[in-house]
Structures are given as structure tokens and as C-alpha cells.
C-alpha positions in Angstrom: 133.1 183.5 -68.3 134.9 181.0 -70.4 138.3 183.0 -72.5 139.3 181.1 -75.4 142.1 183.3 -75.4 143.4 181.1 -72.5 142.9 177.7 -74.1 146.2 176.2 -74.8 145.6 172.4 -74.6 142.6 170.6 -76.0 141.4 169.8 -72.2 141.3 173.5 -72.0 139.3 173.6 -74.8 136.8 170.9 -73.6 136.3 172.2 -69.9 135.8 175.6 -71.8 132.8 174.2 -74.1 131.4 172.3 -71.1 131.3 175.4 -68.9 129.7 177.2 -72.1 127.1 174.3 -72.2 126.2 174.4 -68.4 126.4 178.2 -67.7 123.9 178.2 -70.8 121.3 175.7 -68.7 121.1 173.2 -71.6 120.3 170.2 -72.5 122.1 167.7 -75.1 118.9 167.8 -77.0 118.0 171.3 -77.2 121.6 172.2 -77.4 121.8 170.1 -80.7 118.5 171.3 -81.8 119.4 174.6 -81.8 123.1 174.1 -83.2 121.9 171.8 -85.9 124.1 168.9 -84.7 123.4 165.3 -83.3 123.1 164.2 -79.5 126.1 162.0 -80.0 128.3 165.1 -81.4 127.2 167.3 -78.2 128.1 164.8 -76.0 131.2 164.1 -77.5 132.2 167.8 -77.3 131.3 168.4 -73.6 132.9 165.4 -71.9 136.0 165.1 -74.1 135.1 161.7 -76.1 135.6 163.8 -79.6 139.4 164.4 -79.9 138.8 167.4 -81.4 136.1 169.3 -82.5 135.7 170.0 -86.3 136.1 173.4 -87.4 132.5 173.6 -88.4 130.8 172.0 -85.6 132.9 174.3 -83.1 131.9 177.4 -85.0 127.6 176.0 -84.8 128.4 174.8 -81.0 129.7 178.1 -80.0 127.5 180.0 -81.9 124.4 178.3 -80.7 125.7 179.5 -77.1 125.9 182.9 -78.2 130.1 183.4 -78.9 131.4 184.5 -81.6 133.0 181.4 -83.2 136.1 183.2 -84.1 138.5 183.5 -81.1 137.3 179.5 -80.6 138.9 178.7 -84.3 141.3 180.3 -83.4 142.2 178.6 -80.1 141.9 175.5 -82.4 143.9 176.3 -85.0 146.5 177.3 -81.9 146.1 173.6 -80.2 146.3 171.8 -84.2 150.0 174.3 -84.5 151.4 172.8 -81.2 150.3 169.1 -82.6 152.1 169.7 -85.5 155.4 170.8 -84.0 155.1 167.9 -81.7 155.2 165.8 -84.1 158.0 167.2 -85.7 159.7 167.0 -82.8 159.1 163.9 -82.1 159.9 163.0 -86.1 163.6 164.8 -85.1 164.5 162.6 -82.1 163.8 159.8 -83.9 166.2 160.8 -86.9 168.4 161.9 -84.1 168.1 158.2 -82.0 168.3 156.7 -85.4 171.6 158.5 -86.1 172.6 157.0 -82.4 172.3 153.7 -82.9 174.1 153.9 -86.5 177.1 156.1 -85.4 177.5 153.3 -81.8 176.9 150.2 -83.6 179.6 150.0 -84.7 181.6 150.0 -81.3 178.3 148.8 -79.1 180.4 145.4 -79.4 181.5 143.5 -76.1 184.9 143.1 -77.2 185.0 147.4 -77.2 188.3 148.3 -75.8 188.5 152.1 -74.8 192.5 153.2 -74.3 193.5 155.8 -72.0 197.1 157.4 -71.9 199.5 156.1 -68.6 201.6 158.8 -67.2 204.1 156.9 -64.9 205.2 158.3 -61.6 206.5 156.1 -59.8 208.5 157.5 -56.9 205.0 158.9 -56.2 202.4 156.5 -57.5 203.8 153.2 -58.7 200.2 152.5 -60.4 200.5 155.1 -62.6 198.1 158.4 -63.5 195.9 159.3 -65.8 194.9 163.2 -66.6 191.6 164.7 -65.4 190.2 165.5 -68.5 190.9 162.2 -70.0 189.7 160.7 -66.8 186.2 162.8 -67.4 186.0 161.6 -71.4 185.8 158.4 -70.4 183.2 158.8 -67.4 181.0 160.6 -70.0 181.7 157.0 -72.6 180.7 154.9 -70.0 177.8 156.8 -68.8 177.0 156.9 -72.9 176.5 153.3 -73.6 174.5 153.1 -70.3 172.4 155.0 -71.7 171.9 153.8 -75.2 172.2 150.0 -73.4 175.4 148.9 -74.4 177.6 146.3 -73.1 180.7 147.8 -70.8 183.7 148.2 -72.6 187.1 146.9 -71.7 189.3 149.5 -70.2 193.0 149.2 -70.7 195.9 151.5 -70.7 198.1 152.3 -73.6 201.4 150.9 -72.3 199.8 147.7 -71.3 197.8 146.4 -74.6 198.7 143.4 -75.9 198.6 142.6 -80.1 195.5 140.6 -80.0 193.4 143.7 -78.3 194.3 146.1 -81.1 192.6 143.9 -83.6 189.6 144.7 -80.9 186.9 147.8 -81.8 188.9 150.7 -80.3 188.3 153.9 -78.5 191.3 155.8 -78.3 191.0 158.6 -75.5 194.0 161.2 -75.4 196.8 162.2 -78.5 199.7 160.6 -79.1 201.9 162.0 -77.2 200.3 160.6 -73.8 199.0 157.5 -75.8 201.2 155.3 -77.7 198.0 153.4 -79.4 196.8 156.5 -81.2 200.0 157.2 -82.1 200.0 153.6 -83.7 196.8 154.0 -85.6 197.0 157.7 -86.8 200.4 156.7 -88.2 198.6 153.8 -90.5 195.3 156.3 -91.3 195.6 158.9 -94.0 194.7 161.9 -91.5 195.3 165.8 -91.9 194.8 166.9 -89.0 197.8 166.0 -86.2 197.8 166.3 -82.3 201.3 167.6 -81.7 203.6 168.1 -84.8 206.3 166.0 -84.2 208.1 167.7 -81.3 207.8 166.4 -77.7 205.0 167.4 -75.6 203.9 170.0 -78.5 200.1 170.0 -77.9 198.9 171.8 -81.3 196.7 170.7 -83.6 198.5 171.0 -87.1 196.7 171.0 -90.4 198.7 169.4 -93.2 195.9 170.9 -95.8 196.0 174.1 -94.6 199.3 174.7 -93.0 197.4 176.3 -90.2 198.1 175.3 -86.3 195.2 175.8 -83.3 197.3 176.4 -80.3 195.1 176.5 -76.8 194.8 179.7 -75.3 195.1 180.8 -71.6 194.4 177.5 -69.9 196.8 177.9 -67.2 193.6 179.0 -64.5 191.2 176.7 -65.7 189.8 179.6 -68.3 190.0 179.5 -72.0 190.4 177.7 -75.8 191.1 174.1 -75.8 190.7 172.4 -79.3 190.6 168.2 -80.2 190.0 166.0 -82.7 187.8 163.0 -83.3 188.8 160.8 -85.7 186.7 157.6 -87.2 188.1 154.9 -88.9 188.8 151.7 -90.2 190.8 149.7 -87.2 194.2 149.8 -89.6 194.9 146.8 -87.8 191.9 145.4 -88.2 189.7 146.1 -91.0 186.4 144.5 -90.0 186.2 146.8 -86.5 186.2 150.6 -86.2 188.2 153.0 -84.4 187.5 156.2 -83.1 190.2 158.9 -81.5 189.4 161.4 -79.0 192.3 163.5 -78.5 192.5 167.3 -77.3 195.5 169.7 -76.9 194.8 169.1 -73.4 192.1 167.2 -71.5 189.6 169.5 -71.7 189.5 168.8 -75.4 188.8 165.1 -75.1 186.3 165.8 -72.2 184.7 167.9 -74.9 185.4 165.6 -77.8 183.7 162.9 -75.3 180.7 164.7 -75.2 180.6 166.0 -78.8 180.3 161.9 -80.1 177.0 161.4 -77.8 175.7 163.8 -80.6 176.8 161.9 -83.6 173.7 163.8 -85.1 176.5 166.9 -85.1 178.9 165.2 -86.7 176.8 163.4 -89.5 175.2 166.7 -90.6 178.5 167.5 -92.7 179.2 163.9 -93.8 175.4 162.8 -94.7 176.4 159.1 -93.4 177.0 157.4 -90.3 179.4 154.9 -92.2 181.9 157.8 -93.3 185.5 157.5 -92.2 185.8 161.3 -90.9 188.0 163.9 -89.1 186.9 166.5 -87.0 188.7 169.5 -86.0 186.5 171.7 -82.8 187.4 173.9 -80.0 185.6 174.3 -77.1 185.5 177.3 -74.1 187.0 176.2 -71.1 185.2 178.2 -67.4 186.5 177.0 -63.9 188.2 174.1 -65.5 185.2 172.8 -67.2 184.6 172.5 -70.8 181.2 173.9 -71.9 180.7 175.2 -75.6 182.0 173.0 -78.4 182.1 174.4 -81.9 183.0 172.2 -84.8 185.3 173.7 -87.0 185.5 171.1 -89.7 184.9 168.1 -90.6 186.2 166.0 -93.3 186.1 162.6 -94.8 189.1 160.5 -94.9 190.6 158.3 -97.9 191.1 155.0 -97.8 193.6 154.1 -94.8 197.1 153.8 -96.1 198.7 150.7 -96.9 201.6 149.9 -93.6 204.8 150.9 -94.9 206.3 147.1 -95.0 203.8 146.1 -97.9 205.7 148.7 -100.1 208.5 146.9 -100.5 210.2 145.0 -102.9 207.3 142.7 -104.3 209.9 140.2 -105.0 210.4 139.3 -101.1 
């Protein structure tokens, strides 16, 4: 016999009714008689042309086949639920798309230059290396503005830009230790957070505010902490483009920070704007040399970006 207990979509419910109205040996006419409802509403009910049955023309349909009506509002009021969080799911990808296309349009430009760090090695490879991670952080870009249907970027490395490139819209993969364009721009942008303190090859995230410092932990087998930064700015070098730093204590960090601006939607939920000039301090768990789990530790905005150095001279020159 038909279970509204096991309807959970409304052609569920339908092939239900209909087997109610068949097992039950009647016709449109008598059925409708009976329920007090019209031959068009029967029909619509059995064969699935009504999208869903009122509440009070379920309850005189099912009680007409003698069922109590209840466990069928029920079902429906289980199928009008599951409507309802569709539709707020849908309702929260499209905030979330929406939050896509705000956060990338700004670098979806075909002039987009993404910069990767050059190690040189050249009693071993005279073309030069870059790391794994950073390597990985740039697959995921490109793969990224497949996806969202944006035009390649230009891929250069940091030793080899030329001055009219950094006016470009910039993607800066790696800190500035291993890449001498984000050292460059976070120099000119008013930032607090700083990959590497100063001293060579120190991979530490320092916080100026705080006076705290996020050192990676246990790395050396491919388990552990890495932390990064993303940074979105103003192109100090040019005002009209953006630029945006992905830089980790190591290159799982800027795999991770790769992945963590596909989600801009992450990001924007502490600044409330896809505009915002913003830091971002995370870490994320490294397993077997991977990184998985990236929590954001905090985000904030940045001031204006600082005037060069050379325009605080003497005015009189």
C-alpha cells in the first residue's frame, strides 16, 4: 500500500496519489464526486499536471480514498521544507558567484601578470627553478580563471620583469625573500603583517601590531603548520590596477593561500566589500606534503598605500 512516510519528492507524492486512485477502482468523476472537487483538479493530481497539491484538496483527496489526511500533510509540508532550503541554497551561490565575479574583476584583465619567485641554479639548471608549492599556487590560478572564464594571464618571473609590466594588474605568488616584486610592492603598501622580518631566508610571518611572530612547525616530512598571507591592494605603481600577494612561510602556504582566494566569499565576510584593500593572516595543516585545512586568522583592512619615500623630500626640488 502506498507510505507517505516514504514520499520525499513531489513525484513520490504523485505516483503515491495515483496508486491510491487506481488501487481504489475509481473514476475521475466519482472520485471528485465523492471528494467534493472538480474533474480537472483529480486529474491534475493523478498524472502530475498540478505542481503541488493544496493543503486542502490533499487532505479531501486522501480522505475520500479512505487515509487519514495527516501523514499526507505531512509528506507535504516535508517536500515545501526541502523547496525552501533549495532555494536558499541556490539564493547563497548566487551571493557567493556574485562575490566571485567582484573579488576577480578586478584582475580578470588580459594584461594580468602573475609573478613567480626564480631560484637560480645554474651549475645544475641554467633555466632556473621555481618551488613546488609555488609551482601548485599557480596551477590552482590558472585552473581558477578557467573556471570563472577569464583570459590567461601572463606569466613572468620576478628577476626578469621589465618597468612597464609592474604598471600591469599583478599577482604576486611567493614572499619576498624568493620574489623581488613583492618585496617591491609590500615596501610601498602600508602592511602589518611581514613575510620574513628583515633577516635572510627568515620565513616568519611578523606582526608589527601585535609584536607576535607565526613560525611553521614540523615541516621537514611533509607534516605540519604552514602559515601565509594574502594581501590586496592598490598596484603602488600603478594606481588604476590591483595587486594581490600570495606569499607563505613556505610553499605550502601559498598553495593554500592560492586556494583560499577561489573563496573570496571567505575573505569578504570580515571586510563586508569586495573593493577593500585587505590583509590576511591564515595557517593551514600540512599531510603528506599537501596542504588541506586553511584557517583564517585575521583579516584586516589596509590604509591608504604610503606615499614612495622620494616624494617626501624637500618640496623645493
Amino acid at each position: 500500500m502506498p507510505d507517505p512516510r516514504q514520499i520525499h519528492t513531489r513525484d513520490d507524492l504523485t505516483k503515491q496519489l495515483a496508486e491510491l486512485f487506481h488501487k481504489g477502482g475509481w473514476s475521475i468523476q466519482r472520485l471528485a464526486t465523492e471528494a467534493g472537487l472538480g474533474r480537472a483538479t483529480v486529474h491534475g493530481v493523478i498524472n502530475g499536471t498540478t505542481d503541488l497539491p493544496r493543503s486542502g484538496t490533499l487532505k479531501a483527496f486522501t480522505e475520500a480514498c479512505g487515509q487519514k489526511p495527516e501523514p499526507w500533510l505531512e509528506a507535504r509540508a516535508r517536500l515545501l521544507a526541502a523547496d525552501r532550503r533549495a532555494r536558499n541554497g541556490a539564493t547563497t551561490n548566487q551571493m557567493r558567484n556574485r562575490q566571485a565575479r567582484d573579488f576577480w574583476r578586478q584582475f580578470a584583465k588580459r594584461d594580468l601578470t602573475v609573478v613567480v619567485g626564480l631560484h637560480q641554479l645554474t651549475g645544475w639548471e641554467p633555466s632556473g627553478l621555481i618551488g613546488v608549492g609555488d609551482a601548485f599556487a599557480l596551477s590552482e590560478l590558472q585552473q581558477h580563471f578557467v573556471h570563472i572564464g577569464a583570459p590567461s594571464p601572463v606569466i613572468a618571473y620576478s628577476d626578469r620583469m621589465d618597468s612597464t609590466s609592474r604598471r600591469n594588474p599583478l599577482i604576486l605568488i611567493g614572499g619576498p625573500d624568493s620574489n623581488k616584486i613583492t618585496n617591491e610592492v609590500i615596501q610601498r603598501l602600508p602592511c602589518s603583517l611581514r613575510v620574513g622580518g628583515g633577516a635572510t631566508h627568515d620565513v616568519a610571518i611578523h606582526d608589527s601590531q601585535t609584536g607576535r611572530i607565526y613560525s611553521p612547525r614540523s615541516l621537514r616530512r611533509g607534516d605540519g603548520t604552514d602559515f601565509g598571507v594574502v594581501i590586496k591592494a592598490k598596484n603602488p605603481f600603478n594606481p588604476q590596477t590591483s595587486v594581490l600577494i600570495i606569499a607563505g612561510s613556505f610553499g605550502y602556504g601559498s598553495w593554500a593561500g592560492a586556494r583560499l582566494v577561489t573563496e573570496p566569499e571567505r575573505l569578504e565576510q570580515h571586510l563586508g566589500s569586495s573593493q577593500a584593500s585587505f590583509e590576511c593572516l591564515f595557517a593551514t595543516e600540512v599531510v603528506d606534503r599537501s596542504p588541506q585545512a586553511t584557517e583564517i586568522l585575521l583579516v584586516r583592512a589596509l590604509a591608504k598605500t604610503k606615499r614612495p619615500d622620494w616624494l617626501d623630500g624637500d618640496d623645493s626640488t
